[in-house]
């Protein structure tokens, strides 16, 4: 039973790890967009993207916490 449980945890870790990587990549791209808009002083567009950025940050934080909890 223990081996089955460990195998299940490994699958979960792999899935969560892939999710975290994907979300981290999207998060970094969103950050780059925001920085570019800020440099170009396109503040209205910048402000429109801030909510999306914050949503991505919250999702990433949640999935990282779940991953870390599973590792523990």
CSV table of C-alpha atoms in Angstrom, one decimal:
chain,number,residue,atom,x,y,z
A,1,UNK,CA,0.0,0.0,0.0
A,2,UNK,CA,2.9,2.3,0.8
A,3,UNK,CA,4.4,1.9,-2.7
A,4,UNK,CA,1.0,2.6,-4.3
A,5,UNK,CA,0.7,5.8,-2.1
A,6,UNK,CA,4.2,6.9,-3.0
A,7,UNK,CA,3.6,6.3,-6.7
A,8,UNK,CA,0.4,8.4,-6.4
A,9,UNK,CA,2.3,11.2,-4.7
A,10,UNK,CA,5.0,11.1,-7.4
A,11,UNK,CA,2.3,11.5,-10.1
A,12,UNK,CA,0.8,14.4,-8.2
A,13,UNK,CA,4.2,16.1,-7.8
A,14,UNK,CA,4.9,15.7,-11.5
A,15,UNK,CA,1.6,17.2,-12.5
A,16,UNK,CA,1.8,20.0,-10.0
A,17,UNK,CA,5.4,20.7,-11.0
A,18,UNK,CA,4.4,21.0,-14.7
A,19,UNK,CA,1.6,23.3,-13.7
A,20,UNK,CA,3.9,25.5,-11.6
A,21,UNK,CA,6.4,25.7,-14.5
A,22,UNK,CA,3.7,26.6,-17.0
A,23,UNK,CA,2.2,29.3,-14.7
A,24,UNK,CA,5.7,30.6,-13.9
A,25,UNK,CA,6.4,31.1,-17.6
A,26,UNK,CA,3.1,32.9,-18.1
A,27,UNK,CA,3.7,35.0,-15.1
A,28,UNK,CA,7.2,36.0,-16.4
A,29,UNK,CA,5.7,36.9,-19.8
A,30,UNK,CA,3.0,39.0,-18.2
A,31,UNK,CA,5.6,40.8,-16.1
A,32,UNK,CA,7.6,41.6,-19.2
A,33,UNK,CA,4.5,43.0,-20.9
A,34,UNK,CA,3.8,45.2,-17.8
A,35,UNK,CA,7.4,46.4,-17.7
A,36,UNK,CA,7.3,47.2,-21.4
A,37,UNK,CA,4.1,49.2,-21.1
A,38,UNK,CA,5.5,51.0,-18.1
A,39,UNK,CA,8.6,52.0,-20.0
A,40,UNK,CA,6.5,53.2,-22.9
A,41,UNK,CA,4.3,55.2,-20.5
A,42,UNK,CA,1.2,53.4,-21.7
A,43,UNK,CA,-0.4,53.5,-18.2
A,44,UNK,CA,-4.0,52.8,-19.2
A,45,UNK,CA,-3.0,49.5,-20.9
A,46,UNK,CA,-0.7,48.8,-18.0
A,47,UNK,CA,-3.6,49.2,-15.5
A,48,UNK,CA,-5.8,47.0,-17.6
A,49,UNK,CA,-3.3,44.1,-17.3
A,50,UNK,CA,-2.6,44.5,-13.5
A,51,UNK,CA,-5.6,42.4,-12.5
A,52,UNK,CA,-4.6,39.6,-14.8
A,53,UNK,CA,-1.1,39.7,-13.4
A,54,UNK,CA,-2.4,39.6,-9.8
A,55,UNK,CA,-4.6,36.6,-10.7
A,56,UNK,CA,-1.7,34.8,-12.2
A,57,UNK,CA,0.4,35.6,-9.1
A,58,UNK,CA,-2.3,34.2,-6.8
A,59,UNK,CA,-2.7,31.0,-8.8
A,60,UNK,CA,1.0,30.5,-8.9
A,61,UNK,CA,1.3,31.1,-5.2
A,62,UNK,CA,-1.5,28.6,-4.5
A,63,UNK,CA,0.0,25.9,-6.7
A,64,UNK,CA,3.5,26.4,-5.3
A,65,UNK,CA,2.0,26.0,-1.8
A,66,UNK,CA,0.2,22.8,-2.8
A,67,UNK,CA,3.4,21.5,-4.3
A,68,UNK,CA,5.5,22.3,-1.2
A,69,UNK,CA,2.9,20.7,1.0
A,70,UNK,CA,2.9,17.6,-1.0
A,71,UNK,CA,6.7,17.5,-0.9
A,72,UNK,CA,6.6,17.8,2.9
